[in-house]
Short mmCIF file of C-alpha atoms in Angstrom, two decimals:
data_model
loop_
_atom_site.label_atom_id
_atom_site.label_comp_id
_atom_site.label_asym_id
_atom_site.label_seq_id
_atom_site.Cartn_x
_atom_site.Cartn_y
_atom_site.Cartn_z
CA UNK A 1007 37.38 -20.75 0.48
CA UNK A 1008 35.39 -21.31 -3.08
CA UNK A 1009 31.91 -23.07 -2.42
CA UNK A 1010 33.84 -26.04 -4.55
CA UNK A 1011 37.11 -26.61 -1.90
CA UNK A 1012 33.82 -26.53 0.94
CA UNK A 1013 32.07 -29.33 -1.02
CA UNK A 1014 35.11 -31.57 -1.36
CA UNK A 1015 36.28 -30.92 2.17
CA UNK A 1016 32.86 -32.28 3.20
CA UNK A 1017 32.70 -35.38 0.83
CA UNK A 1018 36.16 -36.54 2.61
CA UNK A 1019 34.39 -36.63 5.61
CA UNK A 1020 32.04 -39.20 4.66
CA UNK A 1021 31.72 -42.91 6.33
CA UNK A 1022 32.51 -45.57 3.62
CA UNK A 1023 32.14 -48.99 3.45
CA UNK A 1024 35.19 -51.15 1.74
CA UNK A 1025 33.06 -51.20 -1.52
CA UNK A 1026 32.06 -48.14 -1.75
CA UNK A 1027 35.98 -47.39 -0.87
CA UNK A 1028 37.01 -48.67 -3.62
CA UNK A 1029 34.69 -47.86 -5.92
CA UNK A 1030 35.97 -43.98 -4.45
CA UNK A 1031 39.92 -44.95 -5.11
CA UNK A 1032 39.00 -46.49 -8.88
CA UNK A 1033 37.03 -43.45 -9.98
CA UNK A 1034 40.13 -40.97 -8.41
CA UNK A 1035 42.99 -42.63 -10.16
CA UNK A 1036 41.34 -42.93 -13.39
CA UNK A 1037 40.97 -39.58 -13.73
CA UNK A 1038 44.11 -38.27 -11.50
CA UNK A 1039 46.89 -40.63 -11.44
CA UNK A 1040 50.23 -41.41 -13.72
CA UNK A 1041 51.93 -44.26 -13.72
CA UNK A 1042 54.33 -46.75 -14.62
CA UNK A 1043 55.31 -50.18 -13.30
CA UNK A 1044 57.39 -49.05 -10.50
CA UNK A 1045 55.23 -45.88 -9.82
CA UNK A 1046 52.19 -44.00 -9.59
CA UNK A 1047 51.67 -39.91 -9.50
CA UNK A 1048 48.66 -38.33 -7.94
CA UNK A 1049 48.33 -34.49 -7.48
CA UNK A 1050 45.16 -32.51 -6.06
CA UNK A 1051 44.51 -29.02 -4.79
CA UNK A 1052 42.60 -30.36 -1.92
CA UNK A 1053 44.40 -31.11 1.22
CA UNK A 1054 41.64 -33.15 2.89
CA UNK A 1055 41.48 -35.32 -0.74
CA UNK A 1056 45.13 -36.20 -0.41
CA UNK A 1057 44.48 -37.06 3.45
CA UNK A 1058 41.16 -39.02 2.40
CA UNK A 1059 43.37 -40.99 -0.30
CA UNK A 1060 45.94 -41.69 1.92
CA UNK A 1061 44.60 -43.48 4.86
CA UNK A 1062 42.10 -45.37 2.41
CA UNK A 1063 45.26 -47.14 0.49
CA UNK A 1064 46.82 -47.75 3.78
CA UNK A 1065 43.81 -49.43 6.02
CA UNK A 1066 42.45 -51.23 2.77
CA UNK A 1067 45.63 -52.37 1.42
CA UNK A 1068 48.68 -50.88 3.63
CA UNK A 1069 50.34 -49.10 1.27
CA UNK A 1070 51.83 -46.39 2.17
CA UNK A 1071 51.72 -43.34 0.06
CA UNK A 1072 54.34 -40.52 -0.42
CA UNK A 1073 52.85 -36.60 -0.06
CA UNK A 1074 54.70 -34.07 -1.07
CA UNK A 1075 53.60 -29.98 -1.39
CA UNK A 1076 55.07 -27.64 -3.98
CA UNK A 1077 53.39 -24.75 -5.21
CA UNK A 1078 51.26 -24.24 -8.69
CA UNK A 1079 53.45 -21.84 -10.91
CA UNK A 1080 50.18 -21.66 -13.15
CA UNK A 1081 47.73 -19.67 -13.25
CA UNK A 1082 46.09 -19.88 -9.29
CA UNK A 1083 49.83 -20.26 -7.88
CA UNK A 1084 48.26 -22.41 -5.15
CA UNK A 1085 49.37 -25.00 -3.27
CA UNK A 1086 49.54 -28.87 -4.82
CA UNK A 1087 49.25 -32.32 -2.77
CA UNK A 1088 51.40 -35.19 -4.52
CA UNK A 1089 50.82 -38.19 -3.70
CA UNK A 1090 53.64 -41.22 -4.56
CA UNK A 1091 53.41 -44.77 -4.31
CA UNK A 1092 56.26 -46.73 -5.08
CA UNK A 1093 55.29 -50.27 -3.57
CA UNK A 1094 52.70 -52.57 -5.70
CA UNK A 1095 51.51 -50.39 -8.40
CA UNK A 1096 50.39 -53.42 -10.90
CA UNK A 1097 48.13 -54.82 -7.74
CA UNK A 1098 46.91 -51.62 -7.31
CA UNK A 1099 45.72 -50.96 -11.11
CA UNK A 1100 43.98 -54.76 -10.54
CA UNK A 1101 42.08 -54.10 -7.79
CA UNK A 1102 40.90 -50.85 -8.80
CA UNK A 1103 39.60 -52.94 -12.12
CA UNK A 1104 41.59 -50.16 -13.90
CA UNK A 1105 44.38 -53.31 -15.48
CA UNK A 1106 43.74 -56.84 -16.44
CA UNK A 1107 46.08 -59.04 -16.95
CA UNK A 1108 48.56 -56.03 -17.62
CA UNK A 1109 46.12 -54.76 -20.26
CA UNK A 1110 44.59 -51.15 -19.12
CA UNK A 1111 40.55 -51.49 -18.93
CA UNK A 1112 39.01 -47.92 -20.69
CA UNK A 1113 35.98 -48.74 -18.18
CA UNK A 1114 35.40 -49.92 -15.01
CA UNK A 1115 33.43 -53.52 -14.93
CA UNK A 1116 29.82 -53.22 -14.26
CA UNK A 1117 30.30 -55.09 -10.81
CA UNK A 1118 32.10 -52.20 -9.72
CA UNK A 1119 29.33 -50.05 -9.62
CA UNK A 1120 26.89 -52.75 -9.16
CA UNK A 1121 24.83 -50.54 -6.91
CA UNK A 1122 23.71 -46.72 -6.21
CA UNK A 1123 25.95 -46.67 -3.05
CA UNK A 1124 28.57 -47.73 -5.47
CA UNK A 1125 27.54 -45.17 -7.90
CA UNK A 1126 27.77 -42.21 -5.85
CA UNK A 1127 31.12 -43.38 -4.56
CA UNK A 1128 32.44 -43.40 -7.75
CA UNK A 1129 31.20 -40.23 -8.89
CA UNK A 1130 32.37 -38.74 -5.67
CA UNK A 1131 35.92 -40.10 -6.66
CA UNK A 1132 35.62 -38.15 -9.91
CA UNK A 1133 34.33 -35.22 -8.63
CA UNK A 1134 37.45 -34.64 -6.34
CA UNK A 1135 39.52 -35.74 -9.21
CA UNK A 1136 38.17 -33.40 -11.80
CA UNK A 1137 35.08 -31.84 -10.57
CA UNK A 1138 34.12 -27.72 -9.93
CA UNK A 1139 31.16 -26.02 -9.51
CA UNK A 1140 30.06 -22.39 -9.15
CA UNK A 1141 29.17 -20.64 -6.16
CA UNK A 1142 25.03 -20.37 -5.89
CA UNK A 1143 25.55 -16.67 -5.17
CA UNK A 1144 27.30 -15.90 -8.59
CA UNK A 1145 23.94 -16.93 -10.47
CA UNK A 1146 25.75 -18.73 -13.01
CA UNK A 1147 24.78 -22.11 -11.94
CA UNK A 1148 27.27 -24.84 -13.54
CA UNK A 1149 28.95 -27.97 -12.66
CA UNK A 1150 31.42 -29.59 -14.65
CA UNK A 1151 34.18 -32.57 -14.59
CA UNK A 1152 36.75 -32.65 -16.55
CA UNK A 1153 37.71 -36.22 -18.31
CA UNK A 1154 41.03 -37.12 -20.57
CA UNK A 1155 39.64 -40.40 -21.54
CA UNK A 1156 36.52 -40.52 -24.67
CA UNK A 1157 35.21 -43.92 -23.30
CA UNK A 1158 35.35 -42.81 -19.95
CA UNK A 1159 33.67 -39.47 -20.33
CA UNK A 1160 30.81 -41.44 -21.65
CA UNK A 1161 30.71 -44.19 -19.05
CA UNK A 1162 30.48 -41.42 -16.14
CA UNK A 1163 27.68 -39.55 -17.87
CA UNK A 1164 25.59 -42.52 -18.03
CA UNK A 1165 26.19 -43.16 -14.28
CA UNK A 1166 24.89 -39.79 -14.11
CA UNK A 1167 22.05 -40.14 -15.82
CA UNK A 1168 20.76 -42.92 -14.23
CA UNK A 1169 20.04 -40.29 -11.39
CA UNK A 1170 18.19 -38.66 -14.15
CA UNK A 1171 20.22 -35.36 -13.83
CA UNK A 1172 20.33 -34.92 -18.06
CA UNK A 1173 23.95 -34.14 -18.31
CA UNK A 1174 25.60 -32.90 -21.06
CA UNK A 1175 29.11 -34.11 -22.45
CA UNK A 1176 30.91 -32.10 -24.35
CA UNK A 1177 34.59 -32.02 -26.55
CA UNK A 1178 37.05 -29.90 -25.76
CA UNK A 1179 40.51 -29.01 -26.56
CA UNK A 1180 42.31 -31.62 -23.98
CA UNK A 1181 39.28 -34.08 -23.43
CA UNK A 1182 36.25 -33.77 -22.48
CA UNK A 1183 33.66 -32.45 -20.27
CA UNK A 1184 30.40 -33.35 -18.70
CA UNK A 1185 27.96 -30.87 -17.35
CA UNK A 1186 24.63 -29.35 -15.19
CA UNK A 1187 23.25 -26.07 -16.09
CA UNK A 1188 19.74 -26.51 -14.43
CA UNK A 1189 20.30 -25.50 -10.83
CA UNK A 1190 17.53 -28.52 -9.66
CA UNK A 1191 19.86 -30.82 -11.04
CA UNK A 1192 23.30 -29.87 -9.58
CA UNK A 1193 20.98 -29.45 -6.56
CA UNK A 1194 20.37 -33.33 -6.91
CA UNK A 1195 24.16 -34.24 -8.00
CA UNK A 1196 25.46 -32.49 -4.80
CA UNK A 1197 22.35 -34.73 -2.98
CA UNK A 1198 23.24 -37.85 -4.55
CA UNK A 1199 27.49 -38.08 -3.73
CA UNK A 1200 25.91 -36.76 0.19
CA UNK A 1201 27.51 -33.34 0.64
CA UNK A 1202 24.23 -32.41 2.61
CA UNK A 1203 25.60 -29.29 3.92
CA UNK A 1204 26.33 -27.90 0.60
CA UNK A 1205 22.88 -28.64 -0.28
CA UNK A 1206 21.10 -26.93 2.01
CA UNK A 1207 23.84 -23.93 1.45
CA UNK A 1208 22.58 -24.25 -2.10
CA UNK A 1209 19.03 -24.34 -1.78
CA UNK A 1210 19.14 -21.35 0.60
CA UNK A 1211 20.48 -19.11 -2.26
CA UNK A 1212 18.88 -20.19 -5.40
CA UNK A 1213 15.46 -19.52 -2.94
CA UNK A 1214 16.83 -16.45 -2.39
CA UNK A 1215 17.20 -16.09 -6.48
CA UNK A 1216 13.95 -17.72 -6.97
CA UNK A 1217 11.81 -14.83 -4.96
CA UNK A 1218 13.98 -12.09 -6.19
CA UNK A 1219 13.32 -12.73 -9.45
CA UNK A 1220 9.50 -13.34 -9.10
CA UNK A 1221 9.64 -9.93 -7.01
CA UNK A 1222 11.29 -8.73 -9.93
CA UNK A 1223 8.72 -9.66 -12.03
CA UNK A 1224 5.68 -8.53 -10.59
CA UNK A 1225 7.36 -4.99 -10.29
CA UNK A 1226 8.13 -5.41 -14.00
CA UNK A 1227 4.62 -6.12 -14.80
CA UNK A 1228 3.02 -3.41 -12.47
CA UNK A 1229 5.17 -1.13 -14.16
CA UNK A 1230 4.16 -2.33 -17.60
CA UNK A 1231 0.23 -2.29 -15.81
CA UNK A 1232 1.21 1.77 -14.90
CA UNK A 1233 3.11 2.76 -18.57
CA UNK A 1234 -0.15 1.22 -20.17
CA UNK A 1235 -2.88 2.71 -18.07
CA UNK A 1236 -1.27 6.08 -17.89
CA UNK A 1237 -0.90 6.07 -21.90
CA UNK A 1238 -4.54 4.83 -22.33
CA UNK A 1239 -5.70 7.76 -20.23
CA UNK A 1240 -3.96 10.22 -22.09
CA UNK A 1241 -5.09 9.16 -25.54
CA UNK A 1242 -8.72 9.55 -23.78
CA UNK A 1243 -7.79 12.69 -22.59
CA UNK A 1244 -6.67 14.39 -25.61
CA UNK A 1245 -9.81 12.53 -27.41
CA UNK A 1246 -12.32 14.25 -24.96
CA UNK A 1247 -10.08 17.68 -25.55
CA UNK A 1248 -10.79 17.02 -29.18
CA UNK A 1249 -14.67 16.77 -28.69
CA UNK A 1250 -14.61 19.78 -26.37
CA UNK A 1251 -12.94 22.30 -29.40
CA UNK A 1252 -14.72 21.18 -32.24
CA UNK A 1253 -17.95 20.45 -30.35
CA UNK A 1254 -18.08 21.84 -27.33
CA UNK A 1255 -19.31 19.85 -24.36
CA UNK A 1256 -22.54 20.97 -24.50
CA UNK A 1257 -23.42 19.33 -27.56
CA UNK A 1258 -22.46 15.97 -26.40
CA UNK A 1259 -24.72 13.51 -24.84
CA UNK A 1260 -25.00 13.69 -21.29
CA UNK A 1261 -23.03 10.42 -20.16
CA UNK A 1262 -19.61 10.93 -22.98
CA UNK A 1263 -20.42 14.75 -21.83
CA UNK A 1264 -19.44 13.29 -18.54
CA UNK A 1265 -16.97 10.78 -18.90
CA UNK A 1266 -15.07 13.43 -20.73
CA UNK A 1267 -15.42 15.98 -17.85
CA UNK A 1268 -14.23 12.98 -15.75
CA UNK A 1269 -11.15 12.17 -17.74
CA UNK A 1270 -10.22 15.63 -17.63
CA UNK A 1271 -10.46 15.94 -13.84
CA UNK A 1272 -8.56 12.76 -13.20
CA UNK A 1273 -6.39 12.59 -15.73
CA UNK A 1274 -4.39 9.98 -13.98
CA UNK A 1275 -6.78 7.53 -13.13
CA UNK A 1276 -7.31 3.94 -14.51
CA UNK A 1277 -11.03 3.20 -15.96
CA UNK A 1278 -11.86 1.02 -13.04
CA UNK A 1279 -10.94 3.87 -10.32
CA UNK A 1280 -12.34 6.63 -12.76
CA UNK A 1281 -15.93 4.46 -12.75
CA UNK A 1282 -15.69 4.20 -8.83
CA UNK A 1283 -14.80 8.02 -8.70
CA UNK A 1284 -17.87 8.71 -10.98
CA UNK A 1285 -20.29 6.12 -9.13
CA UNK A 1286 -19.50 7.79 -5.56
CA UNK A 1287 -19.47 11.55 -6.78
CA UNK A 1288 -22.78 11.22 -9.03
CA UNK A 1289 -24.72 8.23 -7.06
CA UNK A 1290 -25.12 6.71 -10.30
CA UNK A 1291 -23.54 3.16 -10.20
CA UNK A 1292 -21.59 3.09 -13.62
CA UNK A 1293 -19.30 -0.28 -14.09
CA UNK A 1294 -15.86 -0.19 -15.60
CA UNK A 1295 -17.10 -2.01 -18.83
CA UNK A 1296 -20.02 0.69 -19.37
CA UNK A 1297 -17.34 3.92 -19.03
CA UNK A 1298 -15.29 1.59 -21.25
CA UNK A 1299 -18.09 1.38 -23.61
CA UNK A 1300 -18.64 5.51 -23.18
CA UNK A 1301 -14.85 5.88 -24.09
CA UNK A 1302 -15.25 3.92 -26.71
CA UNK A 1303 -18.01 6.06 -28.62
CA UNK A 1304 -15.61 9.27 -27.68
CA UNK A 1305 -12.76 7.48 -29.51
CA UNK A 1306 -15.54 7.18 -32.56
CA UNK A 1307 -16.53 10.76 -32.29
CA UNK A 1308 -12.59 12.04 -32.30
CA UNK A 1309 -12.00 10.10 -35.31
CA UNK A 1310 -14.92 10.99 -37.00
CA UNK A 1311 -13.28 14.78 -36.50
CA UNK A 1312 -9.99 14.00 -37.68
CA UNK A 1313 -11.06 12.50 -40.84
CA UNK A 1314 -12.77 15.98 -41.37
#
């Protein structure tokens, strides 16, 4: 079962009130249904949808709807709920504020959505119409619905955005489509039309995501810590091997005479554990900013030699 057929199976669930039912029903059959004056088509992949539409027509208006199964030929070859209603079509399109006066309304009035609980119905209604979203596990975190209608697709981006979720609309070949990237924000979209479970499914894996990555990280930049330190020593090194043919060590001052001894015994270590080698062997305290300082002078010497 795809992470999208688990969130719409749990949004049918939900406890409406007749407002927020309707609300539900207008956003669906805007974005779902054909019709004509004796009829109206509505087809879903979701079994629990066509279920959820169902007894909603018949305990808020009793009509009785039609269901039918047939199977997708396209593409998924899956299996397709159609609903048919063939009784009071034109009272239907009124009451879901989709018709006036037999002229079709491109948006919903504002009373329809007068309130958040109103709001989340409807966008619950066109998620199940046209709605999909990826599975947290893939990484690729995007939701999307799918809208015919120009004035529509606007109208349902603004109800989105009055959550503050910044979606996106976009054109597309056969209409248009409005979308999350940001994984906080599909987070709150999947808060806001109450598919709880789904949420807390959701914010278990993009934690999951979330500390892999920042493990990732840190091993990325203690790696980058290691390639750096291990070619710093080894320009030191072959600076104090420098010093030691065309000088000899003996001719060097006594503390770059021993920080190049040093470098060449640990040839591995960072200047930090090199000073704390050289402090405990010698019992002369010597910080990491003074053998910087020494390595510093060797560096001066080297190049001195090279330009010779």
């Amino acid at each position: 079962m795809s992470f999208t057929t688990r969130v719409k199976n749990e949004l049918t669930g939900l406890k409406e009130s007749q407002a927020e039912k309707i609300a539900f029903l207008s956003a669906f059959f805007r974005n779902a249904a054909k019709w004509n004056d004796k009829e109206m088509e509505l087809i879903t992949e979701n079994a629990s949808t066509a279920k959820k539409i169902y007894l909603d027509l018949k305990e808020l208006y009793g009509i009785h709807a039609e269901i039918v199964t047939k199977k997708n030929t396209v593409l998924k070859k899956n299996t397709l709920y159609q609903l048919r209603i063939t009784e009071r079509t034109i009272f239907l399109l009124e009451t879901l504020s989709m018709a006036k006066e037999g002229t079709y309304l491109e948006t919903p009035p504002a009373f329809l959505v007068g309130d958040n609980e109103e709001i989340r119905s409807y966008l619950m209604g066109v998620f199940l119409a046209t709605g999909s979203v990826n599975d947290p596990k893939t990484s690729q975190y995007h939701l999307e619905l799918l809208i015919d209608q120009p004035k529509e697709a606007v109208f349902v981006q603004k109800l989105m955005n009055v959550f503050d979720l910044n979606a996106k609309l976009l054109t597309r070949d056969k209409g248009y489509m409005i979308y999350l990237k940001e994984s906080e924000k599909i987070s709150d979209f999947l808060k806001i039309i109450k598919a709880n479970h789904a949420v807390l499914y959701f914010e278990d894996i993009r934690a999951f995501h979330e500390n892999k990555n920042r493990t990732n990280r840190l091993n990325n930049c203690e790696q980058a810590n290691t390639d750096k330190i291990i070619q710093t020593s080894y320009i030191q090194l072959e600076q104090s091997r420098l010093l030691e043919e065309k000088l000899g060590l003996e001719q060097l001052d006594e503390k770059i005479k021993e920080a190049c001894e040093y470098r060449k015994k640990y040839p591995e270590a960072s200047l930090k554990e090199l000073s704390e080698i050289i402090s405990l062997e010698t019992g002369k305290n010597i910080t990491k900013s003074g053998l910087n300082h020494r390595f510093r002078k060797i560096k001066e010497l080297a190049s001195q030699l090279e330009q010779k």
